[in-house]
mmCIF file of C-alpha atoms in Angstrom:
data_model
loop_
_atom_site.group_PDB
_atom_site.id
_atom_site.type_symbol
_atom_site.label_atom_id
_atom_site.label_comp_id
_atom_site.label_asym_id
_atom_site.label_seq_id
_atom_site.Cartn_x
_atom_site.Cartn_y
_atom_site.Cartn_z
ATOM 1 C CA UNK A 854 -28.734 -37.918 74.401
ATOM 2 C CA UNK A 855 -30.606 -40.901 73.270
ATOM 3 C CA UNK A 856 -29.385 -43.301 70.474
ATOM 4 C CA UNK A 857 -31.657 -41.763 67.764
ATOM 5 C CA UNK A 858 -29.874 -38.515 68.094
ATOM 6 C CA UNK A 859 -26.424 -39.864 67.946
ATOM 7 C CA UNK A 860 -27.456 -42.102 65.064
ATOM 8 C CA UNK A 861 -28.708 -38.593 63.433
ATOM 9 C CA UNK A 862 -26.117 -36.692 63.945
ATOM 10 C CA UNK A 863 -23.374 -40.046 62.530
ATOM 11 C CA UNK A 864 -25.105 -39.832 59.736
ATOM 12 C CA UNK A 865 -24.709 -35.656 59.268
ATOM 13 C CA UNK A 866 -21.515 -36.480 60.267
ATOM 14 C CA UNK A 867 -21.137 -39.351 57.160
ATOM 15 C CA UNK A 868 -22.804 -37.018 54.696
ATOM 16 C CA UNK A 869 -20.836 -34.134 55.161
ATOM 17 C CA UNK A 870 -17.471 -36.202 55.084
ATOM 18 C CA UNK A 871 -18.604 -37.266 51.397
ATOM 19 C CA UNK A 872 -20.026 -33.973 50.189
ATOM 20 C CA UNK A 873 -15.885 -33.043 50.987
ATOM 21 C CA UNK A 874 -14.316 -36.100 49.680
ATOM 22 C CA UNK A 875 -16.650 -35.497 46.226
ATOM 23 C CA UNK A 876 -15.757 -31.838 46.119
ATOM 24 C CA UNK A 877 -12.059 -32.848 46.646
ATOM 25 C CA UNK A 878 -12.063 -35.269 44.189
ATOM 26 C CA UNK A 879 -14.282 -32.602 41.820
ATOM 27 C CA UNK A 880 -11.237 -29.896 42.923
ATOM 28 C CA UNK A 881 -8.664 -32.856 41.967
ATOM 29 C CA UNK A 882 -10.207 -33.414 38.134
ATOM 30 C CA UNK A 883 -10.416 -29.516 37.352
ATOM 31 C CA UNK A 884 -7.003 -28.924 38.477
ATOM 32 C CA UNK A 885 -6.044 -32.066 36.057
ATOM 33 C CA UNK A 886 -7.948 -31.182 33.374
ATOM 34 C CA UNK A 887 -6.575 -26.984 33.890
ATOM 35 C CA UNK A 888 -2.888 -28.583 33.876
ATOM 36 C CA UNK A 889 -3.705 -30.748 30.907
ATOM 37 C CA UNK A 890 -4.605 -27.900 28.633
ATOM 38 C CA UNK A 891 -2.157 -25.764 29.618
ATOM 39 C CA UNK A 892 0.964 -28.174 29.074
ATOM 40 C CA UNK A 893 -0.944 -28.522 25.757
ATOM 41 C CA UNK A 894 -1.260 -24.706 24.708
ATOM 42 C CA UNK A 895 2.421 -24.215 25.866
ATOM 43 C CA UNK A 896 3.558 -27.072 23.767
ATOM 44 C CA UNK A 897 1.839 -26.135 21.062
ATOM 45 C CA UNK A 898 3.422 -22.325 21.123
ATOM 46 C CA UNK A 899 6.728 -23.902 22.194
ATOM 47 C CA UNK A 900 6.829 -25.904 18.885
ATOM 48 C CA UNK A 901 5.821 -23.305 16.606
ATOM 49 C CA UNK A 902 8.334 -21.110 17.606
ATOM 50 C CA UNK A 903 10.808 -23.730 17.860
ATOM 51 C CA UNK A 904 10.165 -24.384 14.286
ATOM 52 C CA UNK A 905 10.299 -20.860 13.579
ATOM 53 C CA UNK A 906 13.587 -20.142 15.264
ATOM 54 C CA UNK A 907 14.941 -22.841 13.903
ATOM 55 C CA UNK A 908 14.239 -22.604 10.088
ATOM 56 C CA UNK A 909 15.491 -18.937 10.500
ATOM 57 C CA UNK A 910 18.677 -20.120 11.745
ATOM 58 C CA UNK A 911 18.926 -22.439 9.383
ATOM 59 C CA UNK A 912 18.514 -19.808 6.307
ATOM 60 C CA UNK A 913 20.983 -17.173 7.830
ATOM 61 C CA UNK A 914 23.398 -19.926 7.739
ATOM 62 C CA UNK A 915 22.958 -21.719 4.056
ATOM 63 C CA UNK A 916 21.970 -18.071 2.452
ATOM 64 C CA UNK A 917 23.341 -16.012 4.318
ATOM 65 C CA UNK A 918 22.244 -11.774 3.905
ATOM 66 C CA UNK A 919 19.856 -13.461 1.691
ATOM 67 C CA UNK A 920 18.063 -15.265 4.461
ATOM 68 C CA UNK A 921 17.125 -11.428 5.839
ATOM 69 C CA UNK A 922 14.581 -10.504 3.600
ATOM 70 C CA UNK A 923 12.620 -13.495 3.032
ATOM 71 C CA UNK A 924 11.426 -14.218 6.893
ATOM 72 C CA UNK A 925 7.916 -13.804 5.828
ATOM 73 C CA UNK A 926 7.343 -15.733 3.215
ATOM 74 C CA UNK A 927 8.979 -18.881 4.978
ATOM 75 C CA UNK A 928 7.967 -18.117 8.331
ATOM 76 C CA UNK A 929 4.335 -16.114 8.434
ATOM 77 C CA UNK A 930 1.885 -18.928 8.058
ATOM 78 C CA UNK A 931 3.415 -20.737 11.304
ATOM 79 C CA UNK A 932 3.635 -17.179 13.483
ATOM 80 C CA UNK A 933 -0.206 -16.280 12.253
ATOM 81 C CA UNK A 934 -1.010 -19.370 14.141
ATOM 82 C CA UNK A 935 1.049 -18.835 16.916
ATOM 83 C CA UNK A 936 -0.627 -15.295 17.783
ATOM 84 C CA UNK A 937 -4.099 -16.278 17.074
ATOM 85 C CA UNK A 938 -3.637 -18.756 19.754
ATOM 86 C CA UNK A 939 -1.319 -16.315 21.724
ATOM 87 C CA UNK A 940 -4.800 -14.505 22.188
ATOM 88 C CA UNK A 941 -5.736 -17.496 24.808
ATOM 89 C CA UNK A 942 -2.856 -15.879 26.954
ATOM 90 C CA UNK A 943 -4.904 -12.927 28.025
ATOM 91 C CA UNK A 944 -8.031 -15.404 28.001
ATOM 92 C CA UNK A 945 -6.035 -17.631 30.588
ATOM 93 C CA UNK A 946 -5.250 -14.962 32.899
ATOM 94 C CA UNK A 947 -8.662 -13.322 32.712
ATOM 95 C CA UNK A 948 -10.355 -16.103 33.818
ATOM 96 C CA UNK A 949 -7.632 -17.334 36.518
ATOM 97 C CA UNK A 950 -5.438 -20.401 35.288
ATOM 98 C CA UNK A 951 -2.489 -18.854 35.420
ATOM 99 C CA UNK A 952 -1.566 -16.039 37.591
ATOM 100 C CA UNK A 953 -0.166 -13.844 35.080
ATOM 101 C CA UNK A 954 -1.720 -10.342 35.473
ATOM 102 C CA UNK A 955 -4.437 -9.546 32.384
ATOM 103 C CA UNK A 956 -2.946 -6.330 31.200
ATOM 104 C CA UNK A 957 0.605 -7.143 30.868
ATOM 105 C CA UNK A 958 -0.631 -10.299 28.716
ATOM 106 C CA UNK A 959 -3.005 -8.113 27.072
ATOM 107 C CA UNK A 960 -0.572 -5.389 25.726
ATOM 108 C CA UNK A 961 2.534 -8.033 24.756
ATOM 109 C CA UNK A 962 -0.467 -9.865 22.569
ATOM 110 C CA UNK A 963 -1.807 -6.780 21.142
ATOM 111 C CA UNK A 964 1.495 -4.853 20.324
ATOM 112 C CA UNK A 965 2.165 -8.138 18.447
ATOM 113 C CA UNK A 966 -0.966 -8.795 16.684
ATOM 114 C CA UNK A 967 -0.802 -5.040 15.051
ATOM 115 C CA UNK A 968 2.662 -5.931 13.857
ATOM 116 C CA UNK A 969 2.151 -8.774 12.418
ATOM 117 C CA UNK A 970 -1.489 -8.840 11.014
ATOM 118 C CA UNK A 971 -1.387 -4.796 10.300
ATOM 119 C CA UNK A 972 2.161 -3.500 9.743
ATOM 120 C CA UNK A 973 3.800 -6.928 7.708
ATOM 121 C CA UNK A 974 0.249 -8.844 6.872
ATOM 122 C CA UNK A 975 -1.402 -5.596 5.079
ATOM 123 C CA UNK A 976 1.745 -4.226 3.450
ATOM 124 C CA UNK A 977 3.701 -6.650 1.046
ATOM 125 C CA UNK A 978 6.210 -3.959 0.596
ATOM 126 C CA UNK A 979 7.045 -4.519 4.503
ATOM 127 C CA UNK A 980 7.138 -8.327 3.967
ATOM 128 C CA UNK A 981 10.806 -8.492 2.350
ATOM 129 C CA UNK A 982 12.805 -5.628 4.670
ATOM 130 C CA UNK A 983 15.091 -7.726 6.910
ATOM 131 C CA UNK A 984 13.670 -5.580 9.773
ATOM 132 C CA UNK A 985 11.101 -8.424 9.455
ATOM 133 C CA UNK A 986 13.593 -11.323 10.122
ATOM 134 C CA UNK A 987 14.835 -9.690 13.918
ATOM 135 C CA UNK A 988 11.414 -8.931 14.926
ATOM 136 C CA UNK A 989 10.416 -12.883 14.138
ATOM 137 C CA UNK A 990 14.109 -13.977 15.370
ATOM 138 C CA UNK A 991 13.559 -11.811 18.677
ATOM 139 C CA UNK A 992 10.101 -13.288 18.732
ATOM 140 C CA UNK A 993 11.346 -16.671 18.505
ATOM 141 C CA UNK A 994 14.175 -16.834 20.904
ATOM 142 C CA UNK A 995 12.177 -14.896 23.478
ATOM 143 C CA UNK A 996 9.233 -17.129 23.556
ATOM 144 C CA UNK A 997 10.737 -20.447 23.591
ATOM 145 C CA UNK A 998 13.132 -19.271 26.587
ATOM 146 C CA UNK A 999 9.678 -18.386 28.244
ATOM 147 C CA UNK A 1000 8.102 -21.708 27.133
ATOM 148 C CA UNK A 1001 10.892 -24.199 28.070
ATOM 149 C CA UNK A 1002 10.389 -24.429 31.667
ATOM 150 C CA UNK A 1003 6.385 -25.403 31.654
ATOM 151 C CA UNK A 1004 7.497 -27.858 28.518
ATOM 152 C CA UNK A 1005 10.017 -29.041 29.857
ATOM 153 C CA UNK A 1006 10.028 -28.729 33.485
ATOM 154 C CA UNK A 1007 13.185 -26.124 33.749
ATOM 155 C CA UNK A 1008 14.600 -25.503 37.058
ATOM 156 C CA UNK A 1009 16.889 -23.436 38.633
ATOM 157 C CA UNK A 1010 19.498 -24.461 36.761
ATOM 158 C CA UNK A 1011 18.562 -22.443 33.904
ATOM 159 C CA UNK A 1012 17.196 -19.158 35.809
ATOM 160 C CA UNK A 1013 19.414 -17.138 33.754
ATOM 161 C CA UNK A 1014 17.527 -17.754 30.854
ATOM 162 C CA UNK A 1015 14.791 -16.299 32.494
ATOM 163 C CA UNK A 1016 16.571 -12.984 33.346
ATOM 164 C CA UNK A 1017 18.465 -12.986 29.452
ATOM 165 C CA UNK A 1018 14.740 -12.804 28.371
ATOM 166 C CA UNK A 1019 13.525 -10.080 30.165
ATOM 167 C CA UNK A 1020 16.986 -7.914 30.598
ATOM 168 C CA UNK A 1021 17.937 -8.502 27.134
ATOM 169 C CA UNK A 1022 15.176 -10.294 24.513
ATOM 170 C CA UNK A 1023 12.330 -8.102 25.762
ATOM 171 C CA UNK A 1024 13.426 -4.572 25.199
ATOM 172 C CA UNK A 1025 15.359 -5.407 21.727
ATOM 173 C CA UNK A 1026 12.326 -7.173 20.573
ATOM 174 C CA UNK A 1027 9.755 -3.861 21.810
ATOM 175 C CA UNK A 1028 12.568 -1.756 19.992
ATOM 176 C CA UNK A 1029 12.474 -3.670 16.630
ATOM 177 C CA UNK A 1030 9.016 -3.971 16.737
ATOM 178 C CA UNK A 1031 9.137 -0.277 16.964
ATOM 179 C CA UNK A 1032 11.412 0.086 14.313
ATOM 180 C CA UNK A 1033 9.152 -2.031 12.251
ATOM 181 C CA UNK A 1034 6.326 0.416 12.904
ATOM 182 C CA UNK A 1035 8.395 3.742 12.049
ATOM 183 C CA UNK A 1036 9.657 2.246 8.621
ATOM 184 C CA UNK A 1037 6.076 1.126 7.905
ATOM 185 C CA UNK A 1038 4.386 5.074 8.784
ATOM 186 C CA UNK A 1039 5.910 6.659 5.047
ATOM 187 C CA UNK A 1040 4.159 3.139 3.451
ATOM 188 C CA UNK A 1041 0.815 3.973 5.168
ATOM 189 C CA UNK A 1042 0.562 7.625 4.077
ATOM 190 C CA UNK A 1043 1.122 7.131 0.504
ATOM 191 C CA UNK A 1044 -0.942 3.841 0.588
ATOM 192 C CA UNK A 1045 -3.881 5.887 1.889
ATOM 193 C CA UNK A 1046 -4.606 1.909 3.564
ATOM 194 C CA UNK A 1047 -6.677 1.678 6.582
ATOM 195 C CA UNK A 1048 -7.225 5.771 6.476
ATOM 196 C CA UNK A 1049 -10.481 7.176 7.253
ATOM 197 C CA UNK A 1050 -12.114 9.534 4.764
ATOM 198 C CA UNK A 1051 -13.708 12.595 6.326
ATOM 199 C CA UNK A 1052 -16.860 14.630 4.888
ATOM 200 C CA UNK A 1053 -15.566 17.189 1.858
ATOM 201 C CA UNK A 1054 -15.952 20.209 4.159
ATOM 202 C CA UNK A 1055 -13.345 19.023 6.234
ATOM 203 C CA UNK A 1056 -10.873 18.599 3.791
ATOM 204 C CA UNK A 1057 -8.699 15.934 4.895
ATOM 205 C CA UNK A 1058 -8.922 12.533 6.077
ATOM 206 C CA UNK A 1059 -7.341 10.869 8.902
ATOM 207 C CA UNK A 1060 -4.460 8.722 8.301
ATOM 208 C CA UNK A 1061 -3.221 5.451 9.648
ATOM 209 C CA UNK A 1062 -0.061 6.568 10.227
ATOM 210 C CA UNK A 1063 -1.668 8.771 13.155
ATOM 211 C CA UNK A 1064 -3.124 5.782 15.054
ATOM 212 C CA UNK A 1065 0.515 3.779 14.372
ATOM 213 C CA UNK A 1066 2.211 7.545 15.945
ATOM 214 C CA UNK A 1067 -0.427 6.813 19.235
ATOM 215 C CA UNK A 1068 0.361 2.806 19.458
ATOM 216 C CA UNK A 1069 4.191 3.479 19.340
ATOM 217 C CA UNK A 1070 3.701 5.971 21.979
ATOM 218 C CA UNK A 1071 1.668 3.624 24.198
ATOM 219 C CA UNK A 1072 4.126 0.764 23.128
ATOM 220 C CA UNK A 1073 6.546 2.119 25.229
ATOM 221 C CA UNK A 1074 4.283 2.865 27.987
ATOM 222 C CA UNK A 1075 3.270 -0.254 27.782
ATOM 223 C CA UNK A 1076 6.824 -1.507 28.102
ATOM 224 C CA UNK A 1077 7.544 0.158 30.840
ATOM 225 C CA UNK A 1078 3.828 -1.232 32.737
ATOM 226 C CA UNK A 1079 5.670 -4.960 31.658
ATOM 227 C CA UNK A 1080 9.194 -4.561 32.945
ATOM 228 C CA UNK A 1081 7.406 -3.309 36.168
ATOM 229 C CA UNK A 1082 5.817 -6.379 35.700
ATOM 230 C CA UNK A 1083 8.464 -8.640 35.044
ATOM 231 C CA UNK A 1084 11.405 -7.348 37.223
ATOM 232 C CA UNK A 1085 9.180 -9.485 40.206
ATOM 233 C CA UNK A 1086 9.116 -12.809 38.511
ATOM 234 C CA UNK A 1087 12.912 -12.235 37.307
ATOM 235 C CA UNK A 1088 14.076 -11.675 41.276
ATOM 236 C CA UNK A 1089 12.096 -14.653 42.400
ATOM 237 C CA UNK A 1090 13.569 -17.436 39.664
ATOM 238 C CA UNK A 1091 17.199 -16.205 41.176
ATOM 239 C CA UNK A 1092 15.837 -16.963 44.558
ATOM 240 C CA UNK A 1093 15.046 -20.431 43.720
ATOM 241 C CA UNK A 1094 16.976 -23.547 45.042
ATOM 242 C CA UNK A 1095 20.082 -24.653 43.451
ATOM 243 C CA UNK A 1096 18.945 -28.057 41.895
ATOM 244 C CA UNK A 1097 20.740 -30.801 43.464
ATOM 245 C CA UNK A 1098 20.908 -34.469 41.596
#
């Protein structure tokens, strides 16, 4: 092999080794900038809930009963943020920066969405039953368990946070949401709201209420797809590492 071919082939040699130190360092930035904006979404959800767990608290405890039936006026503005943004959840997973599964994050947004914007939003008569104040309190407590440990870098230490929230928080909060849902069905049919008028020959129309009957019936299949889902994570945070100072 002369010198002109080893010269060539350094040089292949040279150019490859920098193609894969610039694609590292390209690999490097996206996975900063992907970390970046996700500690920023998180924080952003963990302080609006924060906020929104804590104001309730702080009204059960000056007013008491009182505090039950005015959860949406004080806390609705704050939680329609919250969800709208919530929607990046199922945007995140579709696309790969997290590794939560899309369907799971697709129904938990969803099922909330519809109570929140559909059965409280579109129903003032909804807006001062205390039923409102435990969904939002469930809500609350539920999400910033879940959001403490990427805000705050949680370890093992506090894995049985992780295992109140899905043994405990998640089916009380499906069942109030639920709840919510039956006591709004009644308000729908009289309402005639969201009901879809059929021609004259028919005779009837559809009512909401119907498509609420259907999306309490896939709520709890639903619920059932995201303990399946969540009974995995739960075993592995108990198989963590003791932290040791």
């Amino acid at each position: 092999m002369d010198q002109k071919q080893v010269r060539i082939r350094s040089m292949e040699a040279s150019a490859e080794s920098a193609t894969a130190a610039e694609r590292q360092e390209q690999c490097g930035v996206l996975d900063a900038v992907r970390r970046h904006y996700l500690f920023m979404y998180n924080l952003l959800q963990f302080l609006g809930f924060s906020w929104t767990f804590s104001l309730l608290t702080a009204n059960l405890i000056l007013h008491g009963q009182g505090a039950l039936y005015n959860a949406f006026s004080s806390c609705a503005a704050v939680l329609y943020g919250c969800q709208m943004l919530a929607v990046l959840e199922v945007i995140n997973a579709a696309v790969g920066l997290v590794k939560t599964p899309v369907f799971p994050a697709m129904i938990q947004v969803m099922g909330r969405n519809v109570v929140l914007f559909v059965v409280f939003g579109s129903l003032p008569e909804m807006q001062e039953r205390s039923v409102v104040f435990w969904v939002f309190y469930l809500w609350s407590i539920s999400e910033v368990f879940r959001l403490a440990f990427p805000v705050l870098s949680l370890d093992a230490k506090f894995a049985m946070l992780i295992w109140l929230r899905h043994a405990l928080l998640y089916p009380l909060t499906t069942l109030t949401e639920a709840v919510a849902v039956l006591q709004s069905l009644p308000l729908f049919d009289q309402s005639r709201l969201f009901s879809v008028p059929l021609p004259e020959a028919v005779g009837f129309s559809v009512s909401f209420s119907f498509s609420l009957r259907l999306y309490l019936l896939l709520t709890f299949v639903g619920f059932f797809i995201n303990i399946r889902h969540l009974v995995s994570p739960t075993g592995r945070s108990f198989r963590l590492k003791p932290h040791t100072d």
